[in-house]
PDB file of C-alpha atoms in Angstrom:
ATOM      1  CA  ASP O 786     202.780 155.194 289.035  1.00  0.00           C
ATOM      2  CA  ALA O 787     201.959 154.266 285.456  1.00  0.00           C
ATOM      3  CA  ASP O 788     198.384 153.328 284.608  1.00  0.00           C
ATOM      4  CA  VAL O 789     199.614 150.308 282.634  1.00  0.00           C
ATOM      5  CA  THR O 790     202.787 148.479 283.597  1.00  0.00           C
ATOM      6  CA  GLN O 791     204.518 145.903 281.433  1.00  0.00           C
ATOM      7  CA  THR O 792     207.297 143.548 282.460  1.00  0.00           C
ATOM      8  CA  PRO O 793     209.925 142.942 281.297  1.00  0.00           C
ATOM      9  CA  ARG O 794     210.806 146.066 279.296  1.00  0.00           C
ATOM     10  CA  ASN O 795     213.398 144.238 277.233  1.00  0.00           C
ATOM     11  CA  ARG O 796     214.013 140.564 276.677  1.00  0.00           C
ATOM     12  CA  ILE O 797     216.289 138.501 274.491  1.00  0.00           C
ATOM     13  CA  THR O 798     215.381 134.848 274.179  1.00  0.00           C
ATOM     14  CA  LYS O 799     216.394 131.877 272.083  1.00  0.00           C
ATOM     15  CA  THR O 800     214.343 130.188 269.404  1.00  0.00           C
ATOM     16  CA  GLY O 801     212.082 127.512 270.874  1.00  0.00           C
ATOM     17  CA  LYS O 802     211.958 128.977 274.373  1.00  0.00           C
ATOM     18  CA  ARG O 803     208.721 129.786 276.170  1.00  0.00           C
ATOM     19  CA  ILE O 804     208.357 133.355 277.290  1.00  0.00           C
ATOM     20  CA  MET O 805     205.682 135.287 279.147  1.00  0.00           C
ATOM     21  CA  LEU O 806     205.071 139.017 279.009  1.00  0.00           C
ATOM     22  CA  GLU O 807     203.091 140.462 281.869  1.00  0.00           C
ATOM     23  CA  CYS O 808     200.783 143.441 282.088  1.00  0.00           C
ATOM     24  CA  SER O 809     198.894 145.064 284.924  1.00  0.00           C
ATOM     25  CA  GLN O 810     196.646 148.115 284.955  1.00  0.00           C
ATOM     26  CA  THR O 811     195.281 150.417 287.614  1.00  0.00           C
ATOM     27  CA  LYS O 812     192.554 152.085 285.528  1.00  0.00           C
ATOM     28  CA  GLY O 813     189.878 149.660 286.692  1.00  0.00           C
ATOM     29  CA  HIS O 814     188.837 148.975 283.097  1.00  0.00           C
ATOM     30  CA  ASP O 815     187.416 145.668 281.960  1.00  0.00           C
ATOM     31  CA  ARG O 816     188.937 145.661 278.483  1.00  0.00           C
ATOM     32  CA  MET O 817     192.562 144.751 277.927  1.00  0.00           C
ATOM     33  CA  TYR O 818     194.549 144.213 274.739  1.00  0.00           C
ATOM     34  CA  TRP O 819     197.878 142.949 273.462  1.00  0.00           C
ATOM     35  CA  TYR O 820     199.329 144.587 270.352  1.00  0.00           C
ATOM     36  CA  ARG O 821     202.426 143.974 268.326  1.00  0.00           C
ATOM     37  CA  GLN O 822     204.278 146.844 266.639  1.00  0.00           C
ATOM     38  CA  ASP O 823     206.536 146.332 263.649  1.00  0.00           C
ATOM     39  CA  PRO O 824     208.080 149.138 261.562  1.00  0.00           C
ATOM     40  CA  GLY O 825     205.654 150.320 258.869  1.00  0.00           C
ATOM     41  CA  LEU O 826     202.855 148.042 260.071  1.00  0.00           C
ATOM     42  CA  GLY O 827     201.393 150.048 262.894  1.00  0.00           C
ATOM     43  CA  LEU O 828     199.766 148.316 265.834  1.00  0.00           C
ATOM     44  CA  ARG O 829     198.311 144.892 265.152  1.00  0.00           C
ATOM     45  CA  LEU O 830     195.959 143.242 267.620  1.00  0.00           C
ATOM     46  CA  ILE O 831     197.057 139.867 268.989  1.00  0.00           C
ATOM     47  CA  TYR O 832     194.398 139.164 271.643  1.00  0.00           C
ATOM     48  CA  TYR O 833     191.781 141.132 273.508  1.00  0.00           C
ATOM     49  CA  SER O 834     189.730 140.507 276.613  1.00  0.00           C
ATOM     50  CA  PHE O 835     186.430 142.076 277.642  1.00  0.00           C
ATOM     51  CA  ASP O 836     186.605 140.659 281.142  1.00  0.00           C
ATOM     52  CA  VAL O 837     188.183 137.792 283.044  1.00  0.00           C
ATOM     53  CA  LYS O 838     185.966 135.200 281.360  1.00  0.00           C
ATOM     54  CA  ASP O 839     185.954 136.655 277.854  1.00  0.00           C
ATOM     55  CA  ILE O 840     189.108 136.315 275.747  1.00  0.00           C
ATOM     56  CA  ASN O 841     189.217 136.685 271.989  1.00  0.00           C
ATOM     57  CA  LYS O 842     191.715 136.282 269.185  1.00  0.00           C
ATOM     58  CA  GLY O 843     192.836 139.307 267.265  1.00  0.00           C
ATOM     59  CA  GLU O 844     194.203 139.478 263.741  1.00  0.00           C
ATOM     60  CA  ILE O 845     197.572 137.826 264.439  1.00  0.00           C
ATOM     61  CA  SER O 846     197.032 135.350 267.286  1.00  0.00           C
ATOM     62  CA  ASP O 847     198.895 132.355 265.812  1.00  0.00           C
ATOM     63  CA  GLY O 848     201.871 131.418 267.974  1.00  0.00           C
ATOM     64  CA  TYR O 849     200.581 133.370 270.975  1.00  0.00           C
ATOM     65  CA  SER O 850     198.349 132.636 273.965  1.00  0.00           C
ATOM     66  CA  VAL O 851     197.025 134.805 276.773  1.00  0.00           C
ATOM     67  CA  SER O 852     195.755 134.540 280.303  1.00  0.00           C
ATOM     68  CA  ARG O 853     193.526 137.016 282.141  1.00  0.00           C
ATOM     69  CA  GLN O 854     194.349 136.321 285.766  1.00  0.00           C
ATOM     70  CA  ALA O 855     192.278 139.176 287.166  1.00  0.00           C
ATOM     71  CA  GLN O 856     190.596 142.334 285.968  1.00  0.00           C
ATOM     72  CA  ALA O 857     193.928 144.103 286.341  1.00  0.00           C
ATOM     73  CA  LYS O 858     196.241 141.456 284.885  1.00  0.00           C
ATOM     74  CA  PHE O 859     196.628 140.160 281.343  1.00  0.00           C
ATOM     75  CA  SER O 860     199.668 138.142 280.269  1.00  0.00           C
ATOM     76  CA  LEU O 861     200.875 137.139 276.823  1.00  0.00           C
ATOM     77  CA  SER O 862     202.815 133.930 276.205  1.00  0.00           C
ATOM     78  CA  LEU O 863     204.898 132.711 273.329  1.00  0.00           C
ATOM     79  CA  GLU O 864     204.947 128.936 273.743  1.00  0.00           C
ATOM     80  CA  SER O 865     207.863 128.377 271.376  1.00  0.00           C
ATOM     81  CA  ALA O 866     209.445 131.638 270.295  1.00  0.00           C
ATOM     82  CA  ILE O 867     210.599 132.111 266.708  1.00  0.00           C
ATOM     83  CA  PRO O 868     212.718 134.912 265.204  1.00  0.00           C
ATOM     84  CA  ASN O 869     209.832 136.549 263.323  1.00  0.00           C
ATOM     85  CA  GLN O 870     208.198 137.219 266.687  1.00  0.00           C
ATOM     86  CA  THR O 871     210.921 139.777 267.311  1.00  0.00           C
ATOM     87  CA  ALA O 872     208.952 142.993 267.801  1.00  0.00           C
ATOM     88  CA  LEU O 873     207.753 145.634 270.233  1.00  0.00           C
ATOM     89  CA  TYR O 874     204.755 144.443 272.242  1.00  0.00           C
ATOM     90  CA  PHE O 875     202.216 146.715 273.898  1.00  0.00           C
ATOM     91  CA  CYS O 876     199.524 146.048 276.420  1.00  0.00           C
ATOM     92  CA  ALA O 877     196.587 148.447 276.593  1.00  0.00           C
ATOM     93  CA  THR O 878     193.326 148.929 278.434  1.00  0.00           C
ATOM     94  CA  SER O 879     190.167 150.903 277.743  1.00  0.00           C
ATOM     95  CA  ARG O 880     186.770 151.405 279.307  1.00  0.00           C
ATOM     96  CA  ASP O 881     185.040 150.271 276.138  1.00  0.00           C
ATOM     97  CA  GLY O 882     185.738 149.938 272.427  1.00  0.00           C
ATOM     98  CA  ASN O 883     184.962 153.553 271.646  1.00  0.00           C
ATOM     99  CA  THR O 884     187.074 155.465 274.168  1.00  0.00           C
ATOM    100  CA  GLU O 885     190.698 156.283 274.847  1.00  0.00           C
ATOM    101  CA  ALA O 886     193.112 153.398 275.148  1.00  0.00           C
ATOM    102  CA  PHE O 887     195.890 153.573 277.738  1.00  0.00           C
ATOM    103  CA  PHE O 888     199.105 151.858 276.705  1.00  0.00           C
ATOM    104  CA  GLY O 889     202.000 150.430 278.652  1.00  0.00           C
ATOM    105  CA  GLN O 890     205.610 151.389 277.932  1.00  0.00           C
ATOM    106  CA  GLY O 891     206.123 148.350 275.742  1.00  0.00           C
ATOM    107  CA  THR O 892     208.277 145.228 275.821  1.00  0.00           C
ATOM    108  CA  ARG O 893     211.020 144.913 273.248  1.00  0.00           C
ATOM    109  CA  LEU O 894     211.393 141.212 272.507  1.00  0.00           C
ATOM    110  CA  THR O 895     214.244 139.778 270.467  1.00  0.00           C
ATOM    111  CA  VAL O 896     214.233 136.108 269.482  1.00  0.00           C
ATOM    112  CA  VAL O 897     217.637 134.849 268.342  1.00  0.00           C
TER     113      VAL O 897
ATOM    114  CA  GLY Q 266     188.034 143.843 256.082  1.00  0.00           C
ATOM    115  CA  GLU Q 267     188.170 147.067 258.017  1.00  0.00           C
ATOM    116  CA  ASN Q 268     191.309 149.119 257.564  1.00  0.00           C
ATOM    117  CA  VAL Q 269     192.750 152.575 258.087  1.00  0.00           C
ATOM    118  CA  GLU Q 270     195.260 154.007 255.640  1.00  0.00           C
ATOM    119  CA  GLN Q 271     197.626 156.707 256.856  1.00  0.00           C
ATOM    120  CA  HIS Q 272     199.843 159.071 254.838  1.00  0.00           C
ATOM    121  CA  PRO Q 273     202.603 160.047 254.708  1.00  0.00           C
ATOM    122  CA  SER Q 274     204.714 157.412 256.414  1.00  0.00           C
ATOM    123  CA  THR Q 275     207.453 159.974 257.058  1.00  0.00           C
ATOM    124  CA  LEU Q 276     207.177 163.748 257.298  1.00  0.00           C
ATOM    125  CA  SER Q 277     209.966 166.239 257.827  1.00  0.00           C
ATOM    126  CA  VAL Q 278     209.226 169.902 258.537  1.00  0.00           C
ATOM    127  CA  GLN Q 279     211.098 172.957 259.688  1.00  0.00           C
ATOM    128  CA  GLU Q 280     210.418 174.209 263.180  1.00  0.00           C
ATOM    129  CA  GLY Q 281     207.528 176.661 263.087  1.00  0.00           C
ATOM    130  CA  ASP Q 282     205.955 175.159 259.978  1.00  0.00           C
ATOM    131  CA  SER Q 283     202.688 173.209 259.946  1.00  0.00           C
ATOM    132  CA  ALA Q 284     202.371 169.439 259.605  1.00  0.00           C
ATOM    133  CA  VAL Q 285     199.382 167.555 258.246  1.00  0.00           C
ATOM    134  CA  ILE Q 286     198.783 163.808 258.475  1.00  0.00           C
ATOM    135  CA  LYS Q 287     195.878 162.225 256.628  1.00  0.00           C
ATOM    136  CA  CYS Q 288     193.913 159.030 257.207  1.00  0.00           C
ATOM    137  CA  THR Q 289     191.178 157.208 255.357  1.00  0.00           C
ATOM    138  CA  TYR Q 290     188.940 154.571 256.928  1.00  0.00           C
ATOM    139  CA  SER Q 291     186.873 151.848 255.304  1.00  0.00           C
ATOM    140  CA  ASP Q 292     184.120 151.070 257.848  1.00  0.00           C
ATOM    141  CA  SER Q 293     181.340 153.609 257.318  1.00  0.00           C
ATOM    142  CA  ALA Q 294     179.982 152.765 260.793  1.00  0.00           C
ATOM    143  CA  SER Q 295     183.139 154.131 262.461  1.00  0.00           C
ATOM    144  CA  ASN Q 296     182.286 157.009 264.762  1.00  0.00           C
ATOM    145  CA  TYR Q 297     185.323 157.528 267.003  1.00  0.00           C
ATOM    146  CA  PHE Q 298     188.663 158.732 265.637  1.00  0.00           C
ATOM    147  CA  PRO Q 299     191.547 159.089 268.097  1.00  0.00           C
ATOM    148  CA  TRP Q 300     195.084 160.236 267.371  1.00  0.00           C
ATOM    149  CA  TYR Q 301     197.994 158.864 269.377  1.00  0.00           C
ATOM    150  CA  LYS Q 302     201.542 160.170 269.726  1.00  0.00           C
ATOM    151  CA  GLN Q 303     204.359 157.732 270.431  1.00  0.00           C
ATOM    152  CA  GLU Q 304     207.624 159.178 271.681  1.00  0.00           C
ATOM    153  CA  LEU Q 305     210.819 157.177 271.581  1.00  0.00           C
ATOM    154  CA  GLY Q 306     210.806 154.374 274.133  1.00  0.00           C
ATOM    155  CA  LYS Q 307     207.239 154.992 275.198  1.00  0.00           C
ATOM    156  CA  GLY Q 308     203.792 153.662 274.483  1.00  0.00           C
ATOM    157  CA  PRO Q 309     201.277 155.564 272.348  1.00  0.00           C
ATOM    158  CA  GLN Q 310     199.402 158.305 274.158  1.00  0.00           C
ATOM    159  CA  LEU Q 311     196.156 159.979 273.111  1.00  0.00           C
ATOM    160  CA  ILE Q 312     196.631 163.577 271.996  1.00  0.00           C
ATOM    161  CA  ILE Q 313     193.226 164.387 270.497  1.00  0.00           C
ATOM    162  CA  ASP Q 314     190.109 162.584 269.366  1.00  0.00           C
ATOM    163  CA  ILE Q 315     186.965 163.384 267.445  1.00  0.00           C
ATOM    164  CA  ARG Q 316     183.552 161.784 267.231  1.00  0.00           C
ATOM    165  CA  SER Q 317     181.447 161.617 264.124  1.00  0.00           C
ATOM    166  CA  ASN Q 318     178.933 164.212 265.274  1.00  0.00           C
ATOM    167  CA  VAL Q 319     181.474 167.036 264.805  1.00  0.00           C
ATOM    168  CA  GLY Q 320     183.599 168.068 261.854  1.00  0.00           C
ATOM    169  CA  GLU Q 321     186.511 169.713 263.608  1.00  0.00           C
ATOM    170  CA  LYS Q 322     188.132 169.853 267.031  1.00  0.00           C
ATOM    171  CA  LYS Q 323     191.021 171.967 268.201  1.00  0.00           C
ATOM    172  CA  ASP Q 324     193.308 171.856 271.221  1.00  0.00           C
ATOM    173  CA  GLN Q 325     195.959 174.572 271.245  1.00  0.00           C
ATOM    174  CA  ARG Q 326     198.352 173.799 268.361  1.00  0.00           C
ATOM    175  CA  ILE Q 327     196.682 170.594 267.245  1.00  0.00           C
ATOM    176  CA  ALA Q 328     193.416 170.126 265.406  1.00  0.00           C
ATOM    177  CA  VAL Q 329     191.592 167.256 263.802  1.00  0.00           C
ATOM    178  CA  THR Q 330     189.121 167.463 260.935  1.00  0.00           C
ATOM    179  CA  LEU Q 331     186.652 164.806 259.844  1.00  0.00           C
ATOM    180  CA  ASN Q 332     184.898 164.351 256.513  1.00  0.00           C
ATOM    181  CA  LYS Q 333     182.398 161.546 257.023  1.00  0.00           C
ATOM    182  CA  THR Q 334     181.211 161.559 253.431  1.00  0.00           C
ATOM    183  CA  ALA Q 335     184.706 160.960 252.109  1.00  0.00           C
ATOM    184  CA  LYS Q 336     185.711 158.851 255.135  1.00  0.00           C
ATOM    185  CA  HIS Q 337     188.772 161.036 255.671  1.00  0.00           C
ATOM    186  CA  PHE Q 338     190.194 162.571 258.818  1.00  0.00           C
ATOM    187  CA  SER Q 339     193.330 164.605 259.318  1.00  0.00           C
ATOM    188  CA  LEU Q 340     195.639 165.836 262.063  1.00  0.00           C
ATOM    189  CA  HIS Q 341     196.985 169.358 261.819  1.00  0.00           C
ATOM    190  CA  ILE Q 342     199.874 170.577 263.942  1.00  0.00           C
ATOM    191  CA  THR Q 343     200.700 174.273 263.705  1.00  0.00           C
ATOM    192  CA  GLU Q 344     203.861 176.071 264.809  1.00  0.00           C
ATOM    193  CA  THR Q 345     205.715 172.774 265.108  1.00  0.00           C
ATOM    194  CA  GLN Q 346     208.409 172.405 267.755  1.00  0.00           C
ATOM    195  CA  PRO Q 347     211.235 169.864 268.093  1.00  0.00           C
ATOM    196  CA  GLU Q 348     209.296 168.100 270.872  1.00  0.00           C
ATOM    197  CA  ASP Q 349     206.556 167.322 268.334  1.00  0.00           C
ATOM    198  CA  SER Q 350     208.979 164.845 266.733  1.00  0.00           C
ATOM    199  CA  ALA Q 351     207.429 161.408 267.262  1.00  0.00           C
ATOM    200  CA  VAL Q 352     205.382 158.701 265.567  1.00  0.00           C
ATOM    201  CA  TYR Q 353     201.706 159.556 265.180  1.00  0.00           C
ATOM    202  CA  PHE Q 354     198.944 156.975 264.746  1.00  0.00           C
ATOM    203  CA  CYS Q 355     195.413 157.580 263.604  1.00  0.00           C
ATOM    204  CA  ALA Q 356     192.712 155.071 264.501  1.00  0.00           C
ATOM    205  CA  ALA Q 357     189.034 154.360 264.011  1.00  0.00           C
ATOM    206  CA  SER Q 358     186.412 152.434 265.945  1.00  0.00           C
ATOM    207  CA  ARG Q 359     182.650 152.236 266.265  1.00  0.00           C
ATOM    208  CA  THR Q 360     180.063 151.942 268.994  1.00  0.00           C
ATOM    209  CA  GLY Q 361     179.657 148.306 269.934  1.00  0.00           C
ATOM    210  CA  GLY Q 362     182.802 147.386 268.073  1.00  0.00           C
ATOM    211  CA  PHE Q 363     185.287 145.099 269.682  1.00  0.00           C
ATOM    212  CA  LYS Q 364     188.495 146.659 268.430  1.00  0.00           C
ATOM    213  CA  THR Q 365     190.187 149.819 267.266  1.00  0.00           C
ATOM    214  CA  ILE Q 366     191.836 149.819 263.845  1.00  0.00           C
ATOM    215  CA  PHE Q 367     195.140 151.690 263.705  1.00  0.00           C
ATOM    216  CA  GLY Q 368     196.898 153.294 260.775  1.00  0.00           C
ATOM    217  CA  ALA Q 369     200.484 152.305 260.024  1.00  0.00           C
ATOM    218  CA  GLY Q 370     201.892 155.452 261.628  1.00  0.00           C
ATOM    219  CA  THR Q 371     203.670 158.631 260.503  1.00  0.00           C
ATOM    220  CA  ARG Q 372     207.140 159.450 261.712  1.00  0.00           C
ATOM    221  CA  LEU Q 373     207.335 163.240 262.089  1.00  0.00           C
ATOM    222  CA  PHE Q 374     210.696 164.989 262.228  1.00  0.00           C
ATOM    223  CA  VAL Q 375     210.771 168.653 263.235  1.00  0.00           C
ATOM    224  CA  LYS Q 376     214.092 170.259 262.345  1.00  0.00           C
ATOM    225  CA  ALA Q 377     215.303 173.058 264.554  1.00  0.00           C
TER     226      ALA Q 377
END
């Protein structure tokens, strides 16, 4: 089984719809992250969480929200999707900020 | 703000040749430098990392060098093979930091 599992893997949604991307991890790490990947822009941090009670905005949090339901679960929501949120989204986890990050397989989201 | 610049954005080499990807970081307090490989349809996966107390690290055909004075670090892949074709990301972080900064990525093509 994968260390980090994201669902769904692919999703097409309409402008204005609410959508939730889910992530679960089996590494037992406290830190979890949501990244967005766009061609030529690398991985940009949307939100990060140090533990269930500690959630922080990353560099591109506008239009997104998150929920840390448990140590192992971290979901990302788009309250009202717009076309420029079309991207590849990755969830990741790490033991701390200075060690290896383990990534999920990604969710390809298309907003039409 | 903190950033990591990565060059080139695209690299094409002949099978058996060497490939070099270079990164520059801005935060002089950075002390952990991982390299991730992203294959098509998958999430990034750590292939090698280096900490600031060493200048070079090698693992079979891949090596990473670090020049702290110049704030440069590089990935070297020798005897490239078609399965090395992927997107490679460099990154930097520091002890006590809350996030890892990623480069924009290098798409490596190895021609058979």
